[in-house]
Short mmCIF file of C-alpha atoms in Angstrom, two decimals:
data_model
loop_
_atom_site.label_atom_id
_atom_site.label_comp_id
_atom_site.label_asym_id
_atom_site.label_seq_id
_atom_site.Cartn_x
_atom_site.Cartn_y
_atom_site.Cartn_z
CA MET K 1 -285.00 -48.60 32.73
CA ASN K 2 -286.97 -51.48 34.22
CA TYR K 3 -285.25 -54.27 36.14
CA LEU K 4 -285.54 -56.85 33.37
CA ASN K 5 -283.92 -54.58 30.81
CA ARG K 6 -281.19 -53.74 33.30
CA LYS K 7 -280.48 -57.42 33.93
CA ILE K 8 -280.00 -57.98 30.21
CA LEU K 9 -277.88 -54.84 29.93
CA TRP K 10 -275.52 -55.88 32.75
CA TYR K 11 -275.25 -59.39 31.36
CA VAL K 12 -274.12 -57.96 28.01
CA LEU K 13 -271.84 -55.33 29.56
CA LEU K 14 -270.03 -58.09 31.44
CA ASP K 15 -269.41 -59.85 28.12
CA LEU K 16 -271.37 -62.93 29.06
CA LYS K 17 -272.76 -64.92 26.16
CA ARG K 18 -275.72 -67.13 25.38
CA ASP K 19 -273.53 -70.23 25.73
CA ASP K 20 -272.68 -69.25 29.32
CA LEU K 21 -276.30 -69.99 30.21
CA LYS K 22 -275.74 -73.60 29.15
CA LYS K 23 -273.07 -74.18 31.76
CA LYS K 24 -273.89 -76.79 34.38
CA ILE K 25 -273.61 -74.99 37.68
CA PHE K 26 -274.54 -77.12 40.68
CA ILE K 27 -275.00 -74.41 43.28
CA THR K 28 -276.30 -76.70 46.03
CA LYS K 29 -273.33 -79.04 45.59
CA LEU K 30 -270.88 -76.14 45.67
CA ILE K 31 -272.41 -74.82 48.89
CA SER K 32 -272.10 -78.25 50.51
CA GLU K 33 -268.40 -78.31 49.59
CA ALA K 34 -267.59 -74.90 51.13
CA ASP K 35 -264.89 -75.08 53.81
CA GLU K 36 -265.57 -74.05 57.39
CA SER K 37 -263.34 -70.97 57.36
CA LEU K 38 -265.19 -69.55 54.34
CA ILE K 39 -268.57 -70.31 55.91
CA SER K 40 -267.52 -68.58 59.12
CA GLN K 41 -266.33 -65.44 57.29
CA VAL K 42 -269.41 -65.26 55.10
CA ASN K 43 -271.77 -65.77 58.03
CA CYS K 44 -270.23 -62.79 59.82
CA ASP K 45 -270.61 -60.53 56.80
CA VAL K 46 -274.11 -61.71 55.90
CA ASP K 47 -275.30 -61.14 59.47
CA ARG K 48 -274.32 -57.48 59.25
CA SER K 49 -275.55 -57.00 55.69
CA ILE K 50 -278.26 -54.50 54.82
CA PHE K 51 -280.80 -57.28 54.29
CA GLU K 52 -283.18 -57.91 57.18
CA CYS K 53 -285.23 -60.65 55.53
CA ASP K 54 -283.94 -64.15 56.34
CA ASP K 55 -284.67 -65.34 52.80
CA LYS K 56 -282.53 -62.56 51.33
CA LYS K 57 -279.72 -63.31 53.78
CA LEU K 58 -279.84 -66.98 52.82
CA GLN K 59 -279.71 -66.11 49.12
CA LEU K 60 -276.75 -63.81 49.76
CA LYS K 61 -274.91 -66.49 51.71
CA GLU K 62 -275.55 -69.13 49.04
CA LEU K 63 -274.40 -66.80 46.26
CA ILE K 64 -271.10 -65.99 47.96
CA LEU K 65 -270.38 -69.55 49.09
CA SER K 66 -271.08 -71.04 45.67
CA VAL K 67 -268.97 -68.52 43.73
CA PHE K 68 -265.99 -68.61 46.08
CA THR K 69 -266.08 -72.39 46.42
CA HIS K 70 -266.20 -72.72 42.64
CA ASN K 71 -263.09 -70.51 42.44
CA ARG K 72 -261.35 -71.63 45.62
CA SER K 73 -258.09 -72.37 43.80
CA CYS K 74 -257.67 -68.71 42.83
CA PHE K 75 -260.10 -66.69 45.00
CA SER K 76 -259.62 -65.70 48.62
CA TYR K 77 -262.66 -64.21 50.32
CA ILE K 78 -262.13 -60.86 52.02
CA GLN K 79 -264.46 -58.69 54.04
CA GLY K 80 -266.63 -56.52 51.86
CA MET K 81 -267.34 -58.96 49.05
CA HIS K 82 -270.82 -59.39 50.49
CA ASP K 83 -271.54 -55.74 49.67
CA ILE K 84 -270.82 -56.32 45.98
CA ALA K 85 -272.82 -59.55 46.05
CA SER K 86 -275.74 -57.63 47.55
CA VAL K 87 -275.89 -55.35 44.52
CA PHE K 88 -276.12 -58.25 42.07
CA LEU K 89 -278.53 -60.13 44.31
CA GLU K 90 -280.82 -57.11 44.59
CA LEU K 91 -281.05 -56.84 40.83
CA PHE K 92 -280.93 -60.39 39.52
CA GLN K 93 -283.03 -62.10 42.18
CA SER K 94 -285.84 -59.59 41.82
CA ILE K 95 -289.11 -60.75 40.28
CA GLU K 96 -290.80 -58.49 37.73
CA ASP K 97 -294.52 -58.21 37.13
CA ASP K 98 -293.86 -57.62 33.46
CA ASN K 99 -291.45 -60.13 31.93
CA LYS K 100 -291.35 -58.55 28.51
CA PRO K 101 -288.03 -56.87 27.67
CA ILE K 102 -288.02 -53.68 25.65
CA ILE K 103 -285.32 -54.49 23.13
CA GLU K 104 -285.21 -50.98 21.68
CA ASP K 105 -284.43 -49.53 25.12
CA ILE K 106 -281.61 -52.04 25.65
CA ILE K 107 -280.10 -51.24 22.25
CA ASN K 108 -280.36 -47.50 22.88
CA GLU K 109 -278.62 -47.89 26.24
CA LEU K 110 -275.84 -50.02 24.76
CA ASP K 111 -275.34 -47.41 22.05
CA ARG K 112 -275.29 -44.62 24.63
CA LEU K 113 -272.60 -46.48 26.55
CA ASN K 114 -270.66 -47.10 23.33
CA LYS K 115 -270.74 -50.82 23.98
CA ILE K 116 -269.74 -52.94 20.99
CA TYR K 117 -272.15 -55.82 20.49
CA ASP K 118 -273.53 -58.08 17.80
CA ILE K 119 -277.18 -57.27 17.18
CA CYS K 120 -277.94 -60.81 15.99
CA GLU K 121 -276.33 -62.37 19.06
CA LEU K 122 -278.21 -59.93 21.27
CA LYS K 123 -281.56 -60.85 19.76
CA GLU K 124 -280.75 -64.54 20.19
CA LEU K 125 -279.59 -64.03 23.78
CA ILE K 126 -282.54 -62.03 25.10
CA PRO K 127 -285.30 -64.69 24.90
CA VAL K 128 -283.00 -67.37 26.34
CA LEU K 129 -281.93 -65.12 29.22
CA VAL K 130 -285.50 -64.01 29.92
CA LYS K 131 -286.62 -67.64 30.02
CA LYS K 132 -283.81 -68.46 32.45
CA LEU K 133 -284.85 -65.61 34.73
CA GLU K 134 -288.41 -66.90 35.04
CA SER K 135 -287.54 -69.56 37.62
CA ALA K 136 -285.89 -69.23 41.03
CA LYS K 137 -283.23 -71.75 40.04
CA GLY K 138 -282.55 -69.89 36.80
CA ARG K 139 -282.24 -66.55 38.58
CA ALA K 140 -279.75 -68.09 41.00
CA VAL K 141 -277.63 -69.35 38.10
CA VAL K 142 -277.67 -66.00 36.28
CA CYS K 143 -276.83 -64.20 39.51
CA PHE K 144 -273.93 -66.63 40.00
CA LEU K 145 -272.63 -65.94 36.48
CA VAL K 146 -272.70 -62.14 36.69
CA PHE K 147 -271.26 -61.96 40.22
CA GLU K 148 -268.46 -64.36 39.33
CA LYS K 149 -267.66 -62.47 36.12
CA PHE K 150 -267.53 -59.17 38.00
CA LEU K 151 -265.10 -60.60 40.55
CA LEU K 152 -262.90 -62.09 37.84
CA LYS K 153 -262.71 -58.82 35.98
CA TYR K 154 -262.88 -56.16 38.68
CA SER K 155 -261.73 -57.62 42.01
CA THR K 156 -258.64 -59.68 41.20
CA PRO K 157 -256.16 -57.31 42.93
CA PHE K 158 -257.83 -58.10 46.26
CA ILE K 159 -259.09 -61.68 46.09
CA TYR K 160 -256.66 -63.48 43.79
CA LYS K 161 -254.44 -66.10 45.42
CA LYS K 162 -250.93 -66.59 44.10
CA ASN K 163 -249.36 -69.94 44.96
CA GLY K 164 -252.14 -70.46 47.46
CA LYS K 165 -251.44 -67.19 49.27
CA PRO K 166 -253.83 -64.21 49.46
CA SER K 167 -252.98 -60.95 47.72
CA ASN K 168 -250.67 -58.49 49.44
CA LEU K 169 -253.25 -55.78 50.14
CA ASP K 170 -250.63 -53.36 51.47
CA TYR K 171 -248.81 -53.50 48.17
CA VAL K 172 -252.01 -53.23 46.13
CA LEU K 173 -253.16 -50.17 48.07
CA ALA K 174 -249.69 -48.62 47.84
CA CYS K 175 -249.83 -48.89 44.04
CA ILE K 176 -253.33 -47.42 43.91
CA GLY K 177 -252.23 -44.64 46.26
CA GLU K 178 -249.30 -43.73 44.00
CA ASP K 179 -251.64 -43.59 41.02
CA LEU K 180 -254.03 -41.32 42.91
CA PHE K 181 -251.17 -39.01 43.89
CA TYR K 182 -250.16 -38.78 40.24
CA LEU K 183 -253.68 -38.04 38.99
CA ILE K 184 -254.40 -35.46 41.68
CA LYS K 185 -251.05 -33.77 41.04
CA MET K 186 -252.03 -33.39 37.38
CA SER K 187 -255.55 -32.11 38.16
CA SER K 188 -255.16 -30.13 41.37
CA PRO K 189 -251.61 -29.20 42.44
CA SER K 190 -252.85 -27.45 45.59
CA LEU K 191 -254.77 -30.53 46.73
CA PHE K 192 -251.76 -32.67 45.87
CA LYS K 193 -249.54 -30.48 48.04
CA LEU K 194 -251.98 -30.81 50.93
CA LEU K 195 -252.19 -34.60 50.65
CA GLU K 196 -248.46 -34.94 50.01
CA SER K 197 -247.79 -33.26 53.36
CA THR K 198 -249.30 -36.28 55.14
CA ARG K 199 -246.60 -38.62 53.86
CA LYS K 200 -243.60 -39.38 56.02
CA ASN K 201 -241.68 -40.58 52.98
CA SER K 202 -242.26 -41.39 49.32
CA SER K 203 -243.29 -44.97 50.11
CA ASP K 204 -245.85 -44.01 52.76
CA SER K 205 -249.23 -45.17 51.42
CA ARG K 206 -251.45 -44.39 54.39
CA THR K 207 -252.77 -41.13 52.91
CA PHE K 208 -255.43 -42.90 50.85
CA MET K 209 -256.30 -45.54 53.41
CA PHE K 210 -259.79 -44.03 53.58
CA THR K 211 -260.42 -45.30 50.05
CA LEU K 212 -260.11 -48.93 51.18
CA SER K 213 -263.83 -49.65 51.27
CA TRP K 214 -264.42 -47.57 48.14
CA VAL K 215 -262.01 -49.47 45.95
CA ILE K 216 -262.60 -52.97 47.35
CA THR K 217 -266.40 -52.80 47.29
CA TRP K 218 -266.78 -50.34 44.41
CA PHE K 219 -268.66 -48.00 46.76
CA SER K 220 -271.30 -50.65 47.49
CA HIS K 221 -270.31 -50.55 51.17
CA ASN K 222 -270.71 -46.78 51.38
CA ILE K 223 -273.98 -46.39 49.50
CA SER K 224 -276.96 -48.22 50.95
CA ILE K 225 -278.43 -50.98 48.80
CA GLU K 226 -281.76 -49.28 49.48
CA ASN K 227 -280.58 -46.47 47.21
CA THR K 228 -280.68 -48.66 44.12
CA ASN K 229 -280.92 -45.75 41.68
CA ILE K 230 -277.44 -44.52 42.58
CA LEU K 231 -275.85 -47.95 43.01
CA PHE K 232 -277.18 -49.33 39.75
CA TYR K 233 -276.17 -46.15 37.92
CA LEU K 234 -272.62 -46.37 39.29
CA PHE K 235 -272.23 -50.08 38.64
CA GLU K 236 -273.38 -49.65 35.06
CA ASN K 237 -270.67 -47.04 34.71
CA PHE K 238 -268.07 -49.30 36.35
CA ILE K 239 -268.78 -52.44 34.34
CA ASN K 240 -268.83 -50.42 31.14
CA ASN K 241 -265.22 -49.35 31.76
CA LYS K 242 -261.91 -51.05 32.33
CA PRO K 243 -261.23 -52.06 35.95
CA ILE K 244 -258.52 -49.43 36.44
CA TYR K 245 -261.18 -46.77 35.83
CA ILE K 246 -261.99 -46.91 39.56
CA ILE K 247 -258.92 -44.80 40.41
CA PHE K 248 -260.11 -42.03 38.08
CA PHE K 249 -263.52 -42.18 39.70
CA ILE K 250 -262.03 -41.93 43.19
CA GLU K 251 -259.81 -39.07 42.04
CA GLU K 252 -262.87 -37.03 41.08
CA VAL K 253 -264.70 -37.85 44.32
CA ILE K 254 -261.73 -36.50 46.28
CA ILE K 255 -261.32 -33.40 44.11
CA GLN K 256 -265.03 -32.60 44.31
CA ASN K 257 -264.68 -32.50 48.10
CA TYR K 258 -261.51 -30.38 48.18
CA ASP K 259 -263.12 -27.11 49.30
CA LYS K 260 -265.20 -28.82 51.99
CA LEU K 261 -262.12 -30.70 53.16
CA VAL K 262 -260.20 -27.42 53.56
CA ASP K 263 -263.08 -25.92 55.56
CA PHE K 264 -263.17 -29.04 57.73
CA LEU K 265 -259.42 -28.87 58.39
CA CYS K 266 -259.51 -25.15 59.22
CA LEU K 267 -262.35 -25.74 61.66
CA HIS K 268 -260.64 -28.59 63.50
CA LEU K 269 -257.14 -27.10 63.43
CA GLY K 270 -258.31 -23.65 64.48
CA PHE K 271 -256.87 -21.87 61.44
CA GLY K 272 -258.55 -19.22 59.33
CA ASN K 273 -256.85 -20.84 56.33
CA LEU K 274 -254.17 -23.43 55.69
CA VAL K 275 -251.40 -20.92 55.01
CA ASN K 276 -250.27 -21.28 58.61
CA LEU K 277 -250.06 -25.06 58.31
CA SER K 278 -246.67 -26.36 59.38
CA PRO K 279 -244.99 -29.78 59.13
CA ASN K 280 -245.68 -30.17 62.84
CA ASN K 281 -249.43 -30.25 62.17
CA ASP K 282 -250.41 -33.86 61.58
CA ILE K 283 -253.49 -33.44 59.41
CA TYR K 284 -253.79 -37.04 58.27
CA PRO K 285 -256.22 -38.09 61.05
CA PHE K 286 -258.53 -35.21 60.09
CA ILE K 287 -258.38 -36.03 56.37
CA HIS K 288 -259.14 -39.65 57.15
CA LEU K 289 -261.97 -38.63 59.47
CA TYR K 290 -263.52 -36.35 56.85
CA PHE K 291 -263.60 -38.93 54.07
CA GLN K 292 -264.56 -41.79 56.38
CA ASN K 293 -267.70 -39.84 57.26
CA LEU K 294 -268.38 -38.47 53.80
CA ASN K 295 -272.08 -38.03 53.10
CA PHE K 296 -272.59 -39.75 49.77
CA ASN K 297 -276.10 -38.38 49.44
CA TYR K 298 -274.67 -35.03 48.41
CA ILE K 299 -272.18 -36.25 45.84
CA GLU K 300 -272.82 -34.94 42.32
CA TRP K 301 -272.56 -38.34 40.67
CA ASN K 302 -273.26 -37.18 37.12
CA SER K 303 -270.39 -34.73 37.36
CA ILE K 304 -268.10 -37.37 38.87
CA VAL K 305 -268.89 -39.81 36.07
CA GLU K 306 -268.37 -37.25 33.32
CA LYS K 307 -265.10 -35.88 34.72
CA SER K 308 -263.69 -39.30 35.55
CA ARG K 309 -264.35 -40.49 32.01
CA ASN K 310 -262.59 -37.42 30.64
CA SER K 311 -259.64 -37.99 32.97
CA PHE K 312 -259.50 -41.63 31.94
CA GLU K 313 -259.40 -40.63 28.28
CA ARG K 314 -256.66 -38.03 28.88
CA HIS K 315 -254.42 -40.55 30.61
CA LYS K 316 -255.00 -43.57 28.38
CA ASP K 317 -251.32 -43.60 27.35
CA VAL K 318 -250.04 -43.64 30.92
CA ALA K 319 -248.78 -46.88 32.45
CA PHE K 320 -249.94 -46.76 36.04
CA ARG K 321 -248.41 -48.55 38.99
CA SER K 322 -251.60 -50.54 39.54
CA HIS K 323 -252.24 -51.27 35.86
CA ALA K 324 -251.12 -54.91 35.84
CA LEU K 325 -253.04 -55.65 39.03
CA TRP K 326 -256.39 -55.14 37.31
CA SER K 327 -255.72 -57.35 34.31
CA ILE K 328 -256.88 -60.95 34.44
CA ASN K 329 -254.70 -61.58 31.38
CA SER K 330 -251.47 -60.54 33.09
CA GLY K 331 -250.89 -63.89 34.75
CA PHE K 332 -251.81 -62.30 38.06
CA SER K 333 -248.18 -61.36 38.59
CA ILE K 334 -248.39 -59.30 41.76
CA GLN K 335 -245.02 -58.06 43.01
CA GLU K 336 -244.19 -57.70 46.67
CA LYS K 337 -242.56 -54.32 46.09
CA PRO K 338 -243.56 -51.55 43.68
CA VAL K 339 -241.40 -51.69 40.57
CA LEU K 340 -243.41 -49.98 37.85
CA HIS K 341 -243.10 -46.22 37.64
CA ILE K 342 -245.51 -43.84 35.99
CA PHE K 343 -244.45 -42.86 32.51
CA ASN K 344 -245.94 -42.21 29.11
CA LYS K 345 -245.03 -42.56 25.47
CA ASN K 346 -243.39 -39.13 25.33
CA TYR K 347 -240.79 -40.29 27.83
CA TYR K 348 -239.93 -43.17 25.54
CA ARG K 349 -239.47 -40.81 22.61
CA GLN K 350 -237.33 -38.47 24.69
CA ALA K 351 -235.17 -41.34 25.95
CA ILE K 352 -234.64 -42.68 22.44
CA TYR K 353 -233.79 -39.19 21.20
CA VAL K 354 -231.21 -38.69 23.98
CA LEU K 355 -229.64 -42.10 23.29
CA PHE K 356 -229.46 -41.25 19.59
CA ILE K 357 -227.66 -37.96 20.31
CA LEU K 358 -225.24 -39.63 22.73
CA SER K 359 -224.49 -42.41 20.25
CA GLY K 360 -223.76 -39.83 17.58
CA ALA K 361 -221.48 -37.91 19.91
CA VAL K 362 -219.53 -41.05 20.84
CA LEU K 363 -219.19 -42.04 17.18
CA ALA K 364 -217.98 -38.55 16.25
CA PHE K 365 -215.42 -38.65 19.07
CA PHE K 366 -213.94 -41.92 17.82
CA LEU K 367 -213.85 -40.72 14.22
CA ILE K 368 -212.01 -37.55 15.22
CA SER K 369 -209.60 -39.51 17.41
CA TRP K 370 -208.96 -41.93 14.57
#
């Protein structure tokens, strides 16, 4: 798929409309209103970004400053957001030699992704969007819109401010960690047992600390922007799914590396296998080391995508600990302590059945006594 078609595809996948292009977005004014602390943070991240060209770095800085200033009442910038911005910048600020979209290809891709769309709206949107992308100013506006929409939909657990205070990342990661434990327990009990052994207690969330950059940057920190084929493929998969899908994706990345992880642990612990592993062996540092240095060039991404989608479908009736954190319609109610436990509809049925039996027993007791 060429870049122009992909731009249109992402715009539609993010549920942006033709009317969004009519919004008056004064990027230069927003940048001038950015506060010093934001500028300082962004400068640090942009300086260490993958981009070497000064023009690209300036575009990246302006994109981040404008979006976060525009949403300063509810967004709090955290390290790593520049990696996500780099993905959108790389795509939407690119200039194509051929500015003619292939509508049939876009429709086929939307159908393949099972995206619901209005064909009439799509045909009305495409020429307007293409026209907007012809100028540097227009590309900056479109890039602003898609990056902002992605953050609103997919990054709220990390950047949303409640009552002016940043999100409690420890709590967010603890919830995500509990969800990962649950999923891995369902899919690979032996891997679950291995990971469970790293916890000091049931509330210890450090086991999945290595996923921090994965989940916050949607792997854009771990996969070089130079490898656009993989990054664009993954982001299309992400933005075509609900935000909570990321935990299913991470689950499959971990499971795919289980055998190599075991070999790595045996090598560094000096065991022929992990049968001799005892509670005195602190394996967490080695697990963290393995995944921190994971070579993403050898990940079977197609397999990860397919299996994570299947896992997502299997668990669609489960209420996960992190579920509310991903929803922008939940009022952004982020608790300080985990309160939501994993359950499914069957548990409700069982509970109602038990209550029904108990009620009947109590009623029978009173009738007999009477």
